[in-house]
PDB file of C-alpha atoms in Angstrom:
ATOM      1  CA  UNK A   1      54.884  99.819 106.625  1.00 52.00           C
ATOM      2  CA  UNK A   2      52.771  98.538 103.438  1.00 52.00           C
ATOM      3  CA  UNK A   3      54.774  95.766 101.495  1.00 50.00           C
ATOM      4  CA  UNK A   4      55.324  98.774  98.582  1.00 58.00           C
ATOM      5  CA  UNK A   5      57.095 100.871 100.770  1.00 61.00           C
ATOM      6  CA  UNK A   6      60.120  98.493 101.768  1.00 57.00           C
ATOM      7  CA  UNK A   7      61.512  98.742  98.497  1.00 58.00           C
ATOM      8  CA  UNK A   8      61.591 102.442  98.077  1.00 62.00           C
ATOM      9  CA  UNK A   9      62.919 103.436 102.064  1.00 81.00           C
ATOM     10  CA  UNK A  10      67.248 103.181 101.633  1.00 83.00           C
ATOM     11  CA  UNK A  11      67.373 102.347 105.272  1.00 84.00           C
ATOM     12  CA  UNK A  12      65.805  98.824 104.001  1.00 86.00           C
ATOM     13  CA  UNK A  13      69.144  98.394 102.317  1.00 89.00           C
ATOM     14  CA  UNK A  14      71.545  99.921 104.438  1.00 92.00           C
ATOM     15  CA  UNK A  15      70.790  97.653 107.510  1.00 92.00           C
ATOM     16  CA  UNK A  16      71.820  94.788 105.908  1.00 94.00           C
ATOM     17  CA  UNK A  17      74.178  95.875 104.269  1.00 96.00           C
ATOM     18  CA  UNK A  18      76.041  97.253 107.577  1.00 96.00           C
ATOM     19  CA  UNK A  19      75.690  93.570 109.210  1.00 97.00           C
ATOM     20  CA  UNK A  20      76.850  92.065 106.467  1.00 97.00           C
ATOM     21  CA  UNK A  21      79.701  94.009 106.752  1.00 97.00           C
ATOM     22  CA  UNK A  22      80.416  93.568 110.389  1.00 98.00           C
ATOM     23  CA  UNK A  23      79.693  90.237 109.887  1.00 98.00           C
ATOM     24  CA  UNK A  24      82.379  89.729 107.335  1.00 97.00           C
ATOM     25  CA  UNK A  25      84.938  91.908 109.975  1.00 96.00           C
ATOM     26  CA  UNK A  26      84.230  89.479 112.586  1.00 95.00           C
ATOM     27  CA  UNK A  27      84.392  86.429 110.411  1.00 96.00           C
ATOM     28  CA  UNK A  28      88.181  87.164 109.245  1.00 95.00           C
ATOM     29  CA  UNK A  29      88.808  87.695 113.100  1.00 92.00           C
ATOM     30  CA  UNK A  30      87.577  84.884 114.289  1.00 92.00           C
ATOM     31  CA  UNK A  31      89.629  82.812 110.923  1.00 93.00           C
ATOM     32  CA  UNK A  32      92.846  83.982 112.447  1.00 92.00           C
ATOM     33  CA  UNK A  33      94.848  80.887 113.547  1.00 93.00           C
ATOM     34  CA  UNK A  34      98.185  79.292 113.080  1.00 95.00           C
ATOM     35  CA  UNK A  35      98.354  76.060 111.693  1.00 96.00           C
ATOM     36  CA  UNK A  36     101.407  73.204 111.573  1.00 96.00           C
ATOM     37  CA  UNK A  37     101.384  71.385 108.374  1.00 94.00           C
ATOM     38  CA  UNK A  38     103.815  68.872 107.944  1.00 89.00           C
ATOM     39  CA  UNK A  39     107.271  71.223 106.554  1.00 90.00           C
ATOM     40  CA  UNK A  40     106.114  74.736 107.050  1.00 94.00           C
ATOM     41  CA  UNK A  41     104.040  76.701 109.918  1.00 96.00           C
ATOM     42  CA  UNK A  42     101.356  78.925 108.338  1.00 97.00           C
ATOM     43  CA  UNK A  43     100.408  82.491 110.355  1.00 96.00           C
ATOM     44  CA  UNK A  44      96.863  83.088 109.222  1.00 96.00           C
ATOM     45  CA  UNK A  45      96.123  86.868 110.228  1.00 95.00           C
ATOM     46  CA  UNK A  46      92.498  88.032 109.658  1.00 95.00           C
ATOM     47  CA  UNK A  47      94.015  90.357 105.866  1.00 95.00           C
ATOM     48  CA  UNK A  48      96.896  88.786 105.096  1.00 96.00           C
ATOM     49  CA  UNK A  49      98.964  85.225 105.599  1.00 96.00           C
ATOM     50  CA  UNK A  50     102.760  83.743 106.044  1.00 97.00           C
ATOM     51  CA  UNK A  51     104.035  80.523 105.298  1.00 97.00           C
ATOM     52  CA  UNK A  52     107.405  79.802 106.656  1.00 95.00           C
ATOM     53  CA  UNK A  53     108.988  76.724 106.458  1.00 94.00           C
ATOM     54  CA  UNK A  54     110.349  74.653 109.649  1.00 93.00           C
ATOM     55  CA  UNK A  55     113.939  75.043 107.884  1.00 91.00           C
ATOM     56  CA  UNK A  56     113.748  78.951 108.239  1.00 92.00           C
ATOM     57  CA  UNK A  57     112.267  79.073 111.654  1.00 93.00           C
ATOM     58  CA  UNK A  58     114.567  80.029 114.560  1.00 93.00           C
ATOM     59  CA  UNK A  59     112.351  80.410 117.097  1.00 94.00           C
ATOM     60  CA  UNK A  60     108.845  80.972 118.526  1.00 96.00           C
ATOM     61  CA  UNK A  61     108.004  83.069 121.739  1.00 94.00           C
ATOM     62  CA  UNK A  62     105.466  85.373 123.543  1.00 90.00           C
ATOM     63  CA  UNK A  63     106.195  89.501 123.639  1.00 85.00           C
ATOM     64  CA  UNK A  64     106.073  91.046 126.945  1.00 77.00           C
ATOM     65  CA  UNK A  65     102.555  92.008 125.101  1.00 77.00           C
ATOM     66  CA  UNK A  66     101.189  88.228 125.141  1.00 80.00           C
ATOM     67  CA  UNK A  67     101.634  87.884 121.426  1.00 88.00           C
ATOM     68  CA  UNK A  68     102.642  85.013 119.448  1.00 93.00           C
ATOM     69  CA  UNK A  69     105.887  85.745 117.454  1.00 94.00           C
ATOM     70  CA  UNK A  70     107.783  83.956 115.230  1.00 96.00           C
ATOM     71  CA  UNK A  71     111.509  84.532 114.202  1.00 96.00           C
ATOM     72  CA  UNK A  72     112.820  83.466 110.842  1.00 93.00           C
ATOM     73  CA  UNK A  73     116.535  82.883 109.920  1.00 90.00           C
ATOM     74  CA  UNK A  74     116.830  86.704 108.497  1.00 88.00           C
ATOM     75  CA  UNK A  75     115.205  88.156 111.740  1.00 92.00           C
ATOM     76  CA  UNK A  76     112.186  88.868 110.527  1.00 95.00           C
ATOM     77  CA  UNK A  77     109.645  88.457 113.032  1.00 95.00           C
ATOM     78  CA  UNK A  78     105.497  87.171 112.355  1.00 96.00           C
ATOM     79  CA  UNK A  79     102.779  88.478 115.376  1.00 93.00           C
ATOM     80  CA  UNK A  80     100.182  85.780 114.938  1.00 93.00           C
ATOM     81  CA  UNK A  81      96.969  87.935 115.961  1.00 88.00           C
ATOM     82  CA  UNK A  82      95.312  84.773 116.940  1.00 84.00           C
ATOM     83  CA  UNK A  83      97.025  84.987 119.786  1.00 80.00           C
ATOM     84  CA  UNK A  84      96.713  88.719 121.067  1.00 74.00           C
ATOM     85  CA  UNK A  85      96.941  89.879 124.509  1.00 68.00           C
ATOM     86  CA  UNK A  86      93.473  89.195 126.189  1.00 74.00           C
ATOM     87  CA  UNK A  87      92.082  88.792 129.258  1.00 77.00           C
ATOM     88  CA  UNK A  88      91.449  84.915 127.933  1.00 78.00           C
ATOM     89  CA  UNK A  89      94.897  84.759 127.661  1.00 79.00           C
ATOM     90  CA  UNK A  90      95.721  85.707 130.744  1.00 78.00           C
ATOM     91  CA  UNK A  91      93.390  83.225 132.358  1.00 82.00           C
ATOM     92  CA  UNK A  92      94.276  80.148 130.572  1.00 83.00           C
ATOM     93  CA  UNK A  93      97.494  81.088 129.226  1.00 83.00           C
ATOM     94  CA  UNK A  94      96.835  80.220 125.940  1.00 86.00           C
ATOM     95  CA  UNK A  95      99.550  81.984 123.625  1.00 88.00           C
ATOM     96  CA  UNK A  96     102.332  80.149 126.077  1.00 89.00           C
ATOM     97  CA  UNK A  97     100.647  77.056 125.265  1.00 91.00           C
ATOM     98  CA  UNK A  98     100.969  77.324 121.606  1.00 91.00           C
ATOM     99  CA  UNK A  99     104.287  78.624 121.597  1.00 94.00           C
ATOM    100  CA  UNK A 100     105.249  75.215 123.644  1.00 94.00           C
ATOM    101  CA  UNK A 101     102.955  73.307 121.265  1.00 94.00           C
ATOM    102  CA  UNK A 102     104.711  74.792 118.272  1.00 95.00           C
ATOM    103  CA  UNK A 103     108.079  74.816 119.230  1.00 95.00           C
ATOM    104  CA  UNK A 104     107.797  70.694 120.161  1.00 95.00           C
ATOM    105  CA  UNK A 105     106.353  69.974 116.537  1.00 93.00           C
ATOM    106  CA  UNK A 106     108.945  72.053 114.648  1.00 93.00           C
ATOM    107  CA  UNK A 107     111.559  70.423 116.444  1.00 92.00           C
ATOM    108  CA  UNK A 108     110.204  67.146 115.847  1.00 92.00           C
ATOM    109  CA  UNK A 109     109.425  67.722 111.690  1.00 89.00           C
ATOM    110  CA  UNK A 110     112.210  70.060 111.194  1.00 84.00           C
ATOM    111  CA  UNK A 111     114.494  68.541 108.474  1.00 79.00           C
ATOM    112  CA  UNK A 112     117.680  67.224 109.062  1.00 73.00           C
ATOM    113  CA  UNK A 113     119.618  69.311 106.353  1.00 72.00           C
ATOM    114  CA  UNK A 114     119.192  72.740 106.680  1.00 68.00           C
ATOM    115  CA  UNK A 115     118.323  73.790 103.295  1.00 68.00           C
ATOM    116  CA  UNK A 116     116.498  76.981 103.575  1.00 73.00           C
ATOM    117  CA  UNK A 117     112.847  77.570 101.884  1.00 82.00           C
ATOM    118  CA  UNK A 118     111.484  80.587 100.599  1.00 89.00           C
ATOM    119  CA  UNK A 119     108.782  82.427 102.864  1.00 92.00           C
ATOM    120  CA  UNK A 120     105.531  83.446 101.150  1.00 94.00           C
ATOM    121  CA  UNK A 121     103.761  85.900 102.460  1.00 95.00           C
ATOM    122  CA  UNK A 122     100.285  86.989 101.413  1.00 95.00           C
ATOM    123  CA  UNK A 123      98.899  90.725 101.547  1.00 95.00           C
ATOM    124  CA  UNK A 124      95.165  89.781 101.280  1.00 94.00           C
ATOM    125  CA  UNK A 125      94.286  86.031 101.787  1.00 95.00           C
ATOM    126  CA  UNK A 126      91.203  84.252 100.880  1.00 94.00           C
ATOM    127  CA  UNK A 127      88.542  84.022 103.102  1.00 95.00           C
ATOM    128  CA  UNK A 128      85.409  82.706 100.931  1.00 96.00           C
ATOM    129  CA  UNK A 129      82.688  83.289 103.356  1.00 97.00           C
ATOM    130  CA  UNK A 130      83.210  86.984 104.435  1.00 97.00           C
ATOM    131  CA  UNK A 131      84.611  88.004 101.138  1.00 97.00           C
ATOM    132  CA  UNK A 132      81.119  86.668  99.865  1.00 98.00           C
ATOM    133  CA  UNK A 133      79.513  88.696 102.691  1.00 98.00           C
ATOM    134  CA  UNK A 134      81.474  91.736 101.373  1.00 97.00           C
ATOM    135  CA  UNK A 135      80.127  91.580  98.087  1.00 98.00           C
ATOM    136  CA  UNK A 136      76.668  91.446  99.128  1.00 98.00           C
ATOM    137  CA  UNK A 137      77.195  94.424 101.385  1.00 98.00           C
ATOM    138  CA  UNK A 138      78.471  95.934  98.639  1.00 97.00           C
ATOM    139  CA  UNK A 139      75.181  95.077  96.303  1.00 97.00           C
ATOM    140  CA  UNK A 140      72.937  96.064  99.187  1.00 95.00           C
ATOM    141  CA  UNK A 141      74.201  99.530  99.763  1.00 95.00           C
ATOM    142  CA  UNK A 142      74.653 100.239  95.718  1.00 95.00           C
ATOM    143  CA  UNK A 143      70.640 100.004  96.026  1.00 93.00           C
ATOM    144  CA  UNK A 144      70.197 101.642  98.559  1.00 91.00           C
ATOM    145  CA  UNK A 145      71.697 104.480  97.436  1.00 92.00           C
ATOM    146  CA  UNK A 146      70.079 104.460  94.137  1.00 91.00           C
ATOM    147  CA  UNK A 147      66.720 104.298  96.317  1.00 88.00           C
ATOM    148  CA  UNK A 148      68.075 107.052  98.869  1.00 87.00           C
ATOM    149  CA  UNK A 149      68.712 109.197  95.089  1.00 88.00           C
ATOM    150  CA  UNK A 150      65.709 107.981  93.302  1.00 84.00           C
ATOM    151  CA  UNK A 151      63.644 109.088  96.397  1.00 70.00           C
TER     152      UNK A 151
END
C-alpha cells in the first residue's frame, strides 16, 4: 500500500477505532473493585457506582451464584461484579475472602451511634482512561466514514 492510499481506505480507520473500543470495554471491567474507605464501602461496577455508608450496611455475603452482595438497612441489595462467579473464584475462593475481609473492617469502623447516611448511587461513573479511549473511537470511525462516503 503506497503512503497516499492509507488515508483514503476506511478500513484504516475502522481498525482502530474497534480496539479502541474494546479496549475501553475491557478497561471498565478490569476497574471494577470494591473499596473500604474509612465511613462508607464504595461498589465500583464497570457503568455505574454505590457508596454506602458503614451505618446503613447490614450485611455482606456471597449468592449461591459466587457474587458479592451487599445489604443495606432498607433491603436493598449491591452485586459487586468484581467479584462474579468464575472459575478463579472457585479456585482461590476469592469473593468469600472479601466478604470476610469486608465484614471484619465494617465492624471494626462502623460508628457507634447509628445515625443513618444517605446512599449515593451513580448511573455512569468516571473512568478517565477508557472514556478517553471512547472518544477517540468515536473520532476514528467519524473519518472513516467520511472516507468510506468520500470514496
Amino acid at each position: 500500500m503506497l503512503a497516499s492510499e492509507w488515508r483514503t481506505r476506511a478500513e484504516t480507520w475502522f481498525v482502530p477505532a474497534a480496539l479502541l473500543i474494546a479496549f475501553a470495554l475491557v478497561e471498565r471491567i478490569f476497574s471494577s473493585c470494591v473499596i473500604l474507605r474509612d465511613e462508607k464501602i464504595i461498589i465500583r461496577n464497570p457503568l455505574g457506582d454505590v457508596s454506602v455508608p458503614y451505618a446503613n450496611v447490614v450485611r455482606i455475603h456471597t449468592t449461591g451464584g459466587g457474587n458479592y452482595t451487599l445489604v443495606t438497612t432498607g433491603g436493598t441489595e449491591y452485586l459487586a461484579t468484581a467479584y462474579g462467579g468464575s472459575l478463579i473464584d472457585v479456585l482461590f475462593k476469592t469473593t468469600d475472602r472479601a466478604v470476610d475481609v469486608s465484614t471484619e473492617e465494617i465492624a471494626a469502623r462502623r460508628p457507634r451511634k447509628r445515625a443513618i447516611g444517605a446512599v449515593r448511587k451513580r448511573m455512569v461513573r468516571p473512568c478517565w482512561l477508557a472514556d478517553i479511549a471512547m472518544v477517540v473511537a468515536l473520532i476514528f470511525a467519524c473519518v472513516a466514514v467520511l472516507v468510506a462516503s468520500l470514496g
